[in-house]
Short mmCIF file of C-alpha atoms and ligand atoms in Angstrom, two decimals:
data_model
loop_
_atom_site.label_atom_id
_atom_site.label_comp_id
_atom_site.label_asym_id
_atom_site.label_seq_id
_atom_site.Cartn_x
_atom_site.Cartn_y
_atom_site.Cartn_z
CA MET A 159 -20.21 1.69 38.85
CA GLU A 160 -16.80 2.28 40.46
CA SER A 161 -14.58 0.63 38.20
CA SER A 162 -16.56 -2.41 37.42
CA LEU A 163 -16.47 -1.57 33.70
CA PRO A 164 -13.21 -2.85 32.20
CA LEU A 165 -11.77 0.60 30.89
CA THR A 166 -8.25 0.30 29.31
CA ILE A 167 -6.06 2.98 28.05
CA ASP A 168 -3.41 2.70 25.50
CA ARG A 169 -0.90 5.00 25.38
CA ALA A 170 0.61 3.77 22.26
CA ALA A 171 -2.57 4.13 20.26
CA GLY A 172 -2.11 7.50 19.11
CA LEU A 173 -5.66 8.81 19.96
CA PRO A 174 -5.79 11.21 23.04
CA LEU A 175 -6.61 9.57 26.61
CA HIS A 176 -9.93 11.45 26.89
CA LEU A 177 -11.17 10.29 23.76
CA GLN A 178 -10.24 6.62 24.40
CA LEU A 179 -12.30 6.93 27.65
CA ALA A 180 -15.30 8.56 26.34
CA GLU A 181 -15.35 5.99 23.47
CA GLN A 182 -15.47 2.97 25.95
CA PHE A 183 -18.21 4.58 27.81
CA ARG A 184 -20.33 5.39 24.83
CA ALA A 185 -19.80 1.62 23.80
CA ALA A 186 -20.83 0.42 26.95
CA VAL A 187 -23.84 2.39 27.19
CA LEU A 188 -24.99 1.11 23.81
CA ASP A 189 -24.27 -2.42 24.34
CA GLY A 190 -26.31 -2.31 27.90
CA ARG A 191 -23.33 -3.03 30.17
CA LEU A 192 -24.10 0.61 31.50
CA GLN A 193 -27.86 1.28 32.14
CA ALA A 194 -29.48 4.67 32.75
CA GLY A 195 -29.18 5.98 35.97
CA HIS A 196 -26.04 4.15 36.80
CA ARG A 197 -23.77 6.19 38.93
CA LEU A 198 -20.12 6.87 37.57
CA PRO A 199 -17.26 7.02 39.83
CA SER A 200 -15.80 10.47 40.44
CA THR A 201 -13.51 11.85 38.02
CA ARG A 202 -10.74 11.73 40.95
CA ASP A 203 -11.25 8.13 41.74
CA LEU A 204 -11.28 6.86 38.09
CA ALA A 205 -8.07 8.90 37.42
CA ARG A 206 -6.57 7.02 40.23
CA ASP A 207 -7.75 3.57 39.09
CA LEU A 208 -6.52 4.29 35.72
CA SER A 209 -3.37 5.67 36.53
CA VAL A 210 -3.99 9.13 34.55
CA SER A 211 -4.18 12.54 35.39
CA ARG A 212 -7.39 13.83 36.64
CA SER A 213 -7.34 16.31 33.55
CA VAL A 214 -7.92 13.20 31.63
CA THR A 215 -11.14 11.70 33.37
CA GLN A 216 -12.47 15.50 33.43
CA ALA A 217 -11.87 15.97 29.92
CA ALA A 218 -13.92 12.58 29.06
CA TYR A 219 -16.88 13.55 31.31
CA ASP A 220 -16.78 16.93 29.79
CA GLN A 221 -17.15 15.47 26.31
CA LEU A 222 -19.62 13.00 27.41
CA HIS A 223 -21.62 15.20 29.30
CA ALA A 224 -21.55 17.68 26.33
CA GLU A 225 -23.04 14.99 24.03
CA GLY A 226 -25.64 13.99 26.38
CA TRP A 227 -24.43 10.42 27.85
CA ILE A 228 -24.09 11.77 31.35
CA GLU A 229 -25.57 14.18 33.68
CA GLY A 230 -24.37 15.77 37.03
CA ARG A 231 -26.77 15.74 39.99
CA ILE A 232 -25.79 18.42 42.43
CA GLY A 233 -24.62 16.36 45.64
CA ALA A 234 -25.01 13.34 44.35
CA GLY A 235 -22.71 12.44 41.70
CA THR A 236 -22.77 11.83 37.88
CA PHE A 237 -25.26 9.53 36.52
CA VAL A 238 -26.00 7.97 33.03
CA THR A 239 -28.81 9.53 31.25
CA ASP A 240 -32.19 7.86 30.35
CA VAL A 241 -31.59 9.37 26.72
CA VAL A 242 -29.30 7.41 24.25
CA PRO A 243 -27.92 10.48 22.08
CA LEU A 244 -28.26 9.91 17.98
CA GLN A 245 -25.22 7.94 17.18
CA PRO A 246 -22.77 9.54 14.61
CA ALA A 247 -23.16 8.44 10.93
CA VAL A 248 -19.72 7.82 10.65
CA ARG A 249 -18.31 5.17 12.81
CA ARG A 250 -16.00 6.41 15.63
CA HIS A 251 -12.46 5.60 15.75
CA THR A 252 -12.20 2.64 18.36
CA PRO A 253 -8.50 2.47 19.52
CA HIS A 254 -8.32 -1.18 20.49
CA LEU A 255 -9.80 -2.24 17.05
CA ALA A 256 -7.48 0.07 15.22
CA ASN A 257 -5.27 -2.76 13.63
CA PRO A 258 -6.19 -6.24 14.51
CA ASP A 259 -2.98 -7.50 12.74
CA ALA A 260 -0.82 -5.34 15.05
CA GLU A 261 0.46 -8.41 16.95
CA LEU A 262 0.72 -10.90 14.17
CA LEU A 263 3.94 -11.27 12.09
CA THR A 264 2.97 -10.21 8.56
CA LEU A 265 4.52 -11.97 5.04
CA ARG A 266 1.95 -10.25 2.99
CA PRO A 267 3.64 -8.86 0.03
CA GLY A 268 3.88 -5.08 -0.72
CA ILE A 269 5.57 -3.33 2.00
CA PRO A 270 9.40 -2.64 2.18
CA TYR A 271 11.67 -3.09 5.43
CA ILE A 272 11.36 0.46 7.29
CA ALA A 273 14.27 0.86 9.50
CA PRO A 274 13.10 1.84 12.98
CA ALA A 275 15.35 4.92 13.13
CA PRO A 276 15.69 7.37 10.33
CA ASP A 277 18.98 7.33 8.58
CA PRO A 278 20.93 11.00 8.03
CA GLY A 279 20.10 11.03 4.17
CA TRP A 280 16.36 11.26 5.43
CA ARG A 281 16.72 13.41 7.74
CA ARG A 282 18.98 15.90 5.72
CA ALA A 283 16.13 16.15 3.01
CA TRP A 284 13.42 16.71 5.52
CA ARG A 285 15.75 19.77 7.37
CA GLU A 286 16.02 21.30 4.11
CA VAL A 287 12.64 21.26 3.20
CA SER A 288 11.75 22.65 6.82
CA THR A 289 14.20 25.85 6.06
CA GLN A 290 12.36 26.81 2.92
CA SER A 291 9.33 28.79 2.64
CA PRO A 292 6.52 27.16 0.72
CA PRO A 293 5.77 28.96 -2.83
CA ARG A 294 3.48 31.80 -2.85
CA GLY A 295 0.85 30.20 -5.36
CA TYR A 296 -0.54 26.73 -6.71
CA ASP A 297 2.46 24.69 -7.87
CA ASP A 298 2.42 23.30 -11.50
CA ALA A 299 -0.24 20.49 -11.44
CA ALA A 300 2.17 18.22 -13.36
CA GLY A 301 4.76 18.35 -10.25
CA LEU A 302 7.72 20.99 -9.44
CA PRO A 303 9.54 21.49 -12.41
CA ALA A 304 13.03 20.64 -11.04
CA LEU A 305 11.49 17.34 -9.62
CA ARG A 306 10.25 16.45 -12.97
CA ALA A 307 13.66 17.01 -14.51
CA ALA A 308 15.10 15.10 -11.31
CA LEU A 309 12.75 12.25 -12.21
CA ALA A 310 13.50 12.10 -16.14
CA ASP A 311 17.00 11.82 -15.08
CA HIS A 312 16.25 9.09 -12.67
CA VAL A 313 14.16 6.99 -14.90
CA GLY A 314 16.87 7.46 -17.99
CA ARG A 315 19.57 6.34 -15.71
CA VAL A 316 17.89 3.60 -13.97
CA ARG A 317 15.32 2.56 -16.59
CA GLY A 318 16.81 3.19 -19.65
CA ILE A 319 13.69 5.56 -20.99
CA ALA A 320 14.89 8.48 -22.82
CA CYS A 321 12.53 11.49 -21.64
CA GLY A 322 12.63 14.89 -20.24
CA PRO A 323 10.77 16.81 -17.79
CA GLU A 324 7.77 17.18 -20.26
CA ASN A 325 7.20 13.48 -19.98
CA VAL A 326 6.89 13.22 -15.95
CA LEU A 327 4.06 13.79 -14.01
CA VAL A 328 4.49 13.54 -10.14
CA THR A 329 1.66 11.40 -8.55
CA ASN A 330 0.74 9.78 -5.20
CA GLY A 331 1.89 6.78 -6.25
CA THR A 332 1.04 4.01 -8.89
CA VAL A 333 -2.86 3.39 -8.17
CA HIS A 334 -3.14 7.40 -8.21
CA GLY A 335 -1.33 7.44 -11.50
CA LEU A 336 -3.38 4.54 -12.72
CA ARG A 337 -6.84 6.11 -11.68
CA LEU A 338 -5.99 9.59 -13.29
CA LEU A 339 -4.82 7.82 -16.72
CA LEU A 340 -8.05 6.14 -16.83
CA THR A 341 -10.20 9.12 -15.98
CA VAL A 342 -8.68 10.85 -18.48
CA THR A 343 -8.01 8.54 -21.45
CA ARG A 344 -10.54 5.95 -21.08
CA GLN A 345 -14.24 5.91 -21.47
CA ALA A 346 -17.01 3.70 -19.75
CA GLY A 347 -17.04 0.41 -21.73
CA ASP A 348 -13.69 0.54 -23.19
CA ARG A 349 -12.03 -3.18 -22.91
CA ILE A 350 -8.91 -3.23 -20.60
CA ALA A 351 -6.82 -6.17 -20.59
CA ILE A 352 -5.62 -7.37 -16.98
CA GLU A 353 -3.12 -9.89 -15.74
CA ASP A 354 -4.98 -12.72 -14.17
CA PRO A 355 -3.88 -13.33 -11.75
CA GLY A 356 -3.13 -9.94 -11.13
CA TYR A 357 -3.06 -6.66 -8.87
CA LEU A 358 -6.49 -6.35 -7.62
CA ASN A 359 -6.28 -2.61 -7.05
CA ALA A 360 -5.70 -2.33 -10.86
CA VAL A 361 -8.92 -4.48 -11.15
CA VAL A 362 -11.03 -2.12 -8.62
CA ALA A 363 -9.88 0.89 -10.39
CA ALA A 364 -10.85 -0.48 -13.89
CA ARG A 365 -14.31 -1.24 -12.32
CA ASP A 366 -15.00 2.19 -10.57
CA HIS A 367 -14.12 3.47 -14.10
CA ARG A 368 -16.94 1.09 -15.59
CA LEU A 369 -14.54 -0.36 -18.04
CA GLU A 370 -14.72 -3.98 -19.35
CA ILE A 371 -12.04 -6.02 -17.91
CA VAL A 372 -10.61 -8.78 -20.03
CA ASP A 373 -8.69 -11.30 -17.98
CA VAL A 374 -5.35 -12.37 -19.73
CA PRO A 375 -3.53 -15.38 -18.62
CA VAL A 376 -0.09 -15.14 -17.19
CA ASP A 377 2.87 -17.91 -17.09
CA GLU A 378 5.98 -18.35 -15.51
CA ASP A 379 7.36 -15.56 -18.07
CA GLY A 380 4.59 -12.86 -17.19
CA LEU A 381 1.74 -11.88 -19.42
CA GLN A 382 0.80 -14.21 -22.41
CA VAL A 383 0.78 -11.72 -25.05
CA ASP A 384 -0.24 -14.11 -27.82
CA ALA A 385 -3.61 -14.37 -25.60
CA LEU A 386 -4.46 -10.59 -26.23
CA THR A 387 -7.38 -9.98 -28.37
CA ASP A 388 -7.35 -7.14 -30.68
CA ASP A 389 -10.42 -5.26 -28.94
CA ALA A 390 -8.83 -4.46 -25.98
CA THR A 391 -7.99 -0.59 -25.75
CA ALA A 392 -5.50 -0.96 -23.16
CA VAL A 393 -3.38 -3.28 -21.21
CA TYR A 394 -2.29 -3.32 -17.44
CA VAL A 395 0.60 -5.38 -16.93
CA THR A 396 3.96 -5.90 -14.84
CA PRO A 397 6.67 -6.71 -16.95
CA SER A 398 9.53 -6.41 -14.23
CA HIS A 399 8.05 -8.54 -11.68
CA GLN A 400 4.57 -9.94 -12.64
CA TYR A 401 2.33 -9.49 -9.67
CA PRO A 402 1.72 -11.80 -8.09
CA LEU A 403 3.47 -14.81 -9.86
CA GLY A 404 6.98 -13.21 -10.41
CA GLY A 405 7.68 -13.58 -14.18
CA ARG A 406 10.15 -11.25 -15.90
CA LEU A 407 8.46 -10.47 -19.21
CA PRO A 408 11.10 -11.77 -21.94
CA VAL A 409 12.67 -9.18 -24.30
CA ALA A 410 10.90 -11.27 -27.11
CA ARG A 411 7.54 -10.67 -25.46
CA ARG A 412 8.07 -7.29 -24.86
CA ASN A 413 8.76 -6.57 -28.33
CA GLU A 414 5.50 -8.67 -29.35
CA LEU A 415 3.64 -6.70 -26.98
CA ILE A 416 4.93 -3.37 -28.52
CA ARG A 417 4.17 -4.59 -31.80
CA TRP A 418 0.71 -5.66 -30.93
CA ALA A 419 -0.16 -2.18 -29.32
CA ARG A 420 1.30 -0.54 -32.21
CA ARG A 421 -1.04 -2.43 -34.83
CA THR A 422 -4.15 -2.11 -32.44
CA GLY A 423 -3.51 1.43 -31.11
CA ALA A 424 -3.94 -0.12 -27.66
CA GLN A 425 -2.46 1.92 -24.44
CA LEU A 426 0.08 0.05 -22.29
CA ILE A 427 0.07 0.56 -18.97
CA GLU A 428 3.33 -0.62 -17.35
CA ASP A 429 3.25 -0.94 -13.71
CA ASP A 430 6.93 -0.84 -12.78
CA TYR A 431 6.31 -1.24 -8.95
CA ASP A 432 9.17 -3.13 -7.87
CA SER A 433 11.73 -3.19 -10.66
CA GLU A 434 14.65 -1.53 -8.33
CA PHE A 435 14.85 -5.19 -6.88
CA ARG A 436 16.35 -7.88 -8.74
CA TYR A 437 18.86 -10.70 -7.89
CA ASP A 438 21.83 -12.14 -10.19
CA VAL A 439 19.88 -11.60 -13.34
CA ALA A 440 20.56 -8.96 -16.14
CA PRO A 441 18.26 -5.58 -16.25
CA LEU A 442 15.50 -6.05 -19.05
CA PRO A 443 14.20 -2.84 -21.03
CA ALA A 444 11.22 -1.13 -19.35
CA LEU A 445 8.40 -1.14 -21.73
CA ALA A 446 8.60 2.75 -22.08
CA GLN A 447 11.98 2.48 -23.23
CA LEU A 448 10.95 0.93 -26.47
CA ASP A 449 7.84 3.07 -26.90
CA LEU A 450 6.81 6.19 -25.17
CA GLU A 451 4.21 6.80 -27.47
CA ARG A 452 2.22 3.62 -26.61
CA VAL A 453 3.45 2.99 -23.06
CA VAL A 454 2.51 4.92 -19.86
CA HIS A 455 5.00 3.93 -17.20
CA LEU A 456 4.17 4.11 -13.71
CA GLY A 457 6.59 4.11 -11.00
CA THR A 458 6.27 4.52 -7.18
CA LEU A 459 8.45 4.92 -3.94
CA SER A 460 6.19 2.65 -2.22
CA LYS A 461 8.70 -0.23 -2.70
CA THR A 462 11.99 1.54 -2.14
CA LEU A 463 11.11 4.24 0.72
CA SER A 464 7.49 3.90 2.03
CA PRO A 465 4.01 3.32 0.58
CA ALA A 466 3.12 5.72 3.48
CA LEU A 467 4.67 8.58 1.41
CA ARG A 468 2.19 8.35 -1.35
CA LEU A 469 4.52 9.34 -3.94
CA GLY A 470 5.25 8.28 -7.65
CA TRP A 471 5.69 9.21 -11.27
CA LEU A 472 3.99 8.66 -14.24
CA VAL A 473 6.08 8.86 -17.59
CA ALA A 474 4.23 9.20 -21.08
CA SER A 475 4.29 10.99 -23.97
CA GLU A 476 4.18 14.75 -23.66
CA GLU A 477 0.52 14.84 -24.75
CA THR A 478 -0.56 12.43 -22.26
CA VAL A 479 1.17 14.43 -19.80
CA ASP A 480 -0.54 17.73 -20.72
CA ARG A 481 -3.90 16.39 -20.71
CA LEU A 482 -3.48 14.72 -17.34
CA ALA A 483 -2.07 17.93 -15.79
CA THR A 484 -5.07 20.09 -17.22
CA PHE A 485 -7.08 17.87 -15.63
CA ARG A 486 -5.34 17.89 -12.33
CA ALA A 487 -5.24 21.71 -12.59
CA ASN A 488 -8.91 21.84 -11.98
CA SER A 489 -9.09 19.08 -9.51
CA GLY A 490 -6.14 20.24 -7.05
CA ASP A 491 -5.42 16.59 -6.73
CA TRP A 492 -1.44 16.30 -6.46
CA PRO A 493 1.17 15.95 -3.94
CA GLY A 494 1.93 18.63 -1.77
CA TRP A 495 4.86 20.67 -1.89
CA PRO A 496 6.87 19.69 1.04
CA MET A 497 6.70 15.89 -0.25
CA GLN A 498 7.85 16.96 -3.57
CA ALA A 499 10.76 19.04 -2.30
CA ALA A 500 12.06 16.31 -0.20
CA LEU A 501 12.11 13.91 -2.97
CA LEU A 502 13.87 16.30 -5.24
CA ALA A 503 16.73 16.38 -2.20
CA MET A 504 16.58 12.71 -1.85
CA LEU A 505 17.30 12.24 -5.87
CA ARG A 506 19.62 14.96 -5.71
CA ASP A 507 21.65 13.63 -3.04
CA GLY A 508 21.54 10.05 -4.03
CA TYR A 509 19.46 9.27 -1.35
CA LEU A 510 17.13 7.17 -3.39
CA ASP A 511 19.91 5.39 -4.80
CA GLN A 512 21.52 4.29 -1.84
CA ALA A 513 18.26 3.24 -0.18
CA VAL A 514 17.91 1.10 -3.20
CA ARG A 515 21.54 -0.49 -2.96
CA ARG A 516 20.93 -1.33 0.84
CA GLY A 517 17.37 -2.90 0.18
CA ARG A 518 19.03 -5.06 -2.45
CA ARG A 519 21.57 -6.26 -0.04
CA LEU A 520 19.16 -7.05 2.59
CA TYR A 521 16.35 -8.55 0.49
CA ALA A 522 18.80 -10.82 -1.32
CA ASP A 523 19.73 -12.80 1.82
CA ARG A 524 16.26 -12.82 2.86
CA ARG A 525 14.95 -13.99 -0.74
CA THR A 526 17.47 -17.00 -0.25
CA HIS A 527 16.47 -17.95 3.05
CA THR A 528 12.70 -17.56 2.43
CA VAL A 529 13.34 -19.97 -0.79
CA ALA A 530 15.19 -22.38 1.06
CA ALA A 531 12.74 -22.60 3.70
CA LEU A 532 9.74 -23.08 1.48
CA SER A 533 11.17 -25.26 -1.41
CA PRO A 534 10.20 -28.47 0.51
CA TYR A 535 6.49 -27.69 0.16
CA GLY A 536 5.90 -26.82 -3.53
CA GLN A 537 7.35 -24.82 -6.19
CA VAL A 538 8.98 -21.28 -5.14
CA ILE A 539 8.70 -18.98 -8.30
CA GLY A 540 9.04 -15.57 -9.08
CA GLN A 541 12.45 -15.17 -7.17
CA ASP A 542 14.53 -13.40 -9.39
CA ALA A 543 13.18 -9.98 -8.55
CA GLY A 544 10.99 -8.18 -6.35
CA LEU A 545 10.07 -8.22 -2.56
CA HIS A 546 7.98 -11.48 -2.62
CA VAL A 547 8.07 -14.97 -3.93
CA THR A 548 5.10 -17.32 -4.67
CA LEU A 549 4.79 -20.54 -3.30
CA LEU A 550 2.75 -22.91 -5.48
CA LEU A 551 0.96 -25.81 -3.83
CA PRO A 552 -0.14 -29.32 -5.15
CA ASP A 553 -3.64 -28.84 -6.91
CA ASP A 554 -5.61 -30.26 -3.81
CA ALA A 555 -4.44 -27.76 -1.48
CA ASP A 556 -6.81 -25.26 -0.16
CA ASP A 557 -4.60 -22.16 0.17
CA LEU A 558 -7.45 -19.95 1.68
CA ARG A 559 -7.72 -22.52 4.52
CA ILE A 560 -3.61 -22.78 4.69
CA ALA A 561 -3.89 -18.83 5.13
CA ALA A 562 -6.38 -18.99 7.96
CA ALA A 563 -4.48 -21.54 9.79
CA ALA A 564 -1.01 -19.49 9.50
CA ARG A 565 -2.96 -16.49 10.66
CA GLN A 566 -4.34 -18.41 13.76
CA ALA A 567 -0.56 -19.27 14.31
CA GLY A 568 0.39 -15.83 14.07
CA VAL A 569 1.65 -15.41 10.64
CA VAL A 570 -0.31 -13.48 8.03
CA VAL A 571 0.23 -14.51 4.20
CA ALA A 572 -1.69 -13.87 1.20
CA PRO A 573 -3.51 -17.04 -0.60
CA LEU A 574 -3.02 -16.79 -4.36
CA SER A 575 -6.46 -17.55 -5.04
CA GLU A 576 -6.95 -14.10 -3.52
CA TYR A 577 -5.56 -12.68 -6.91
CA ARG A 578 -6.99 -15.03 -9.58
CA ARG A 579 -10.33 -14.00 -11.25
CA SER A 580 -11.44 -16.35 -14.34
CA VAL A 581 -8.20 -18.29 -15.49
CA PRO A 582 -7.74 -21.38 -13.53
CA GLY A 583 -4.45 -22.51 -12.05
CA PRO A 584 -3.07 -23.96 -8.96
CA PRO A 585 -3.28 -22.65 -5.52
CA GLY A 586 -0.42 -21.06 -3.48
CA LEU A 587 0.67 -18.51 -1.27
CA VAL A 588 2.29 -15.26 -2.07
CA ILE A 589 4.75 -14.37 0.24
CA GLY A 590 6.58 -11.26 0.96
CA TYR A 591 9.90 -11.16 2.74
CA ALA A 592 10.48 -7.67 3.07
CA THR A 593 8.45 -6.14 5.64
CA PRO A 594 9.50 -7.84 8.77
CA SER A 595 12.98 -7.38 10.84
CA THR A 596 15.25 -10.49 9.83
CA SER A 597 14.76 -12.20 12.90
CA ASP A 598 10.90 -11.76 12.63
CA LEU A 599 11.28 -13.06 9.08
CA HIS A 600 12.98 -16.23 10.48
CA ARG A 601 10.47 -16.64 13.15
CA ALA A 602 7.57 -16.17 10.71
CA LEU A 603 8.79 -18.84 8.47
CA THR A 604 9.37 -21.54 11.13
CA ILE A 605 5.56 -21.11 12.14
CA LEU A 606 4.74 -21.02 8.34
CA THR A 607 6.40 -24.08 7.41
CA GLU A 608 5.19 -25.89 10.76
CA VAL A 609 1.67 -25.10 9.11
CA LEU A 610 2.43 -26.24 5.80
CA SER A 611 3.80 -29.62 7.17
CA ARG A 612 0.52 -29.89 9.05
CA ARG A 613 -1.64 -29.58 5.78
C1 PLP B 103 1.40 -4.55 -8.59
C2 PLP B 103 1.78 -3.23 -7.53
N1 PLP B 103 1.77 -2.25 -8.36
C3 PLP B 103 1.74 -1.03 -7.36
C4 PLP B 103 1.64 -1.19 -6.04
C5 PLP B 103 2.05 0.31 -5.11
O1 PLP B 103 1.19 0.80 -5.04
P1 PLP B 103 1.17 2.45 -4.76
O2 PLP B 103 2.36 3.18 -5.74
O3 PLP B 103 -0.17 2.93 -5.06
O4 PLP B 103 1.34 2.26 -3.10
C6 PLP B 103 1.70 -2.34 -5.53
C7 PLP B 103 1.63 -2.40 -3.72
O5 PLP B 103 1.53 -3.57 -3.26
C8 PLP B 103 1.52 -3.51 -6.25
O6 PLP B 103 1.46 -4.48 -5.65
#
């Protein structure tokens, strides 16, 4: 074959080089580019062609040999065998397909800006963790007691929720907390009201638990509480910044929602995902501040530090937290000690507060720029808070087509119709301004507005 096969090496792919080579050989045999009996270059020649060390090509050949794809013939070289080995059931990792969006600029909502270099507060927390031995036994299934206490202080201070450690459960984030809650407190067939348009992962969680989903309309202020029907046993709601339209549920509606839940006995699930970020507007009380018996509050680090941490918290009545912790004690499904210990250090040192303050300053400017850039193309809503805005487009616009055209031009945005279920409403684009660097955000908006003006 003597290098007729286009082999590539991607040193940034995070997959060992010999595995990358082996994977590409296998693919070439399976799709017929390499036929049985084909002679392969020597490991030395291949290494020279690809500018890798010979140990890499040797390891790739050893692997393929062990799997039966190739065979050595003494004095003649290495050849492709005529028996195609059984493919493993699980698709192998293909480095060049790992992230097809890697080259695109993303304005999808949901991910904060993460600076390329870690800052001192972050490093300090992890250094501290690294100097401690792990605990001897299994940790408390509700979370480290000291962390639960620190989180109770935190949500008391920043969200006004009066609670103690007994009301807090450490989670792997919002969706983890939501799924645990549904598993333990809901039964198949229960009706759950979910905002429409709304957060798809919440819908998927409800479907997986075989709950009956009631689509509740949303307006510019958030959930339309007067549209709730009394047969719902739970309501999933994003009061601080309705996802994705961005309304902030006014106090009167919050009170109305609490009154409704007290009357019907329904559970209110408050997803507080990006409440840390609001701009030039007064804070509104968390639902959980109004009634911790009726409300289960879900908080996350995904918007303030990183979704990759998989850390968050659930705040609820002591009885609910106990039930969830008992279930978890049997499942072993809670965040590991190093993550919890690091978060504890970050809370104690004020690192989380500092990251939020920094984020607010950064995002406030970006939001202003984003709103200014998009305003000529439709109504920009949801701009008082959070990390994204929504651009409402004229009724005859096709948001799926516009999102596809934007992607063609190099920018990923989320079409609003992706979030809609049965409640009709205008098309639009949900545009996150947090993820890219500021210069990439400007570039992406220039491209997007060109696409919009061509519509
Ligand atoms: C509405 C909403 N809630 C919660 C989250 C965060 O989920 P998690 O904490 O599981 O990362 C997101 C992330 O995009 C979201 O959009």
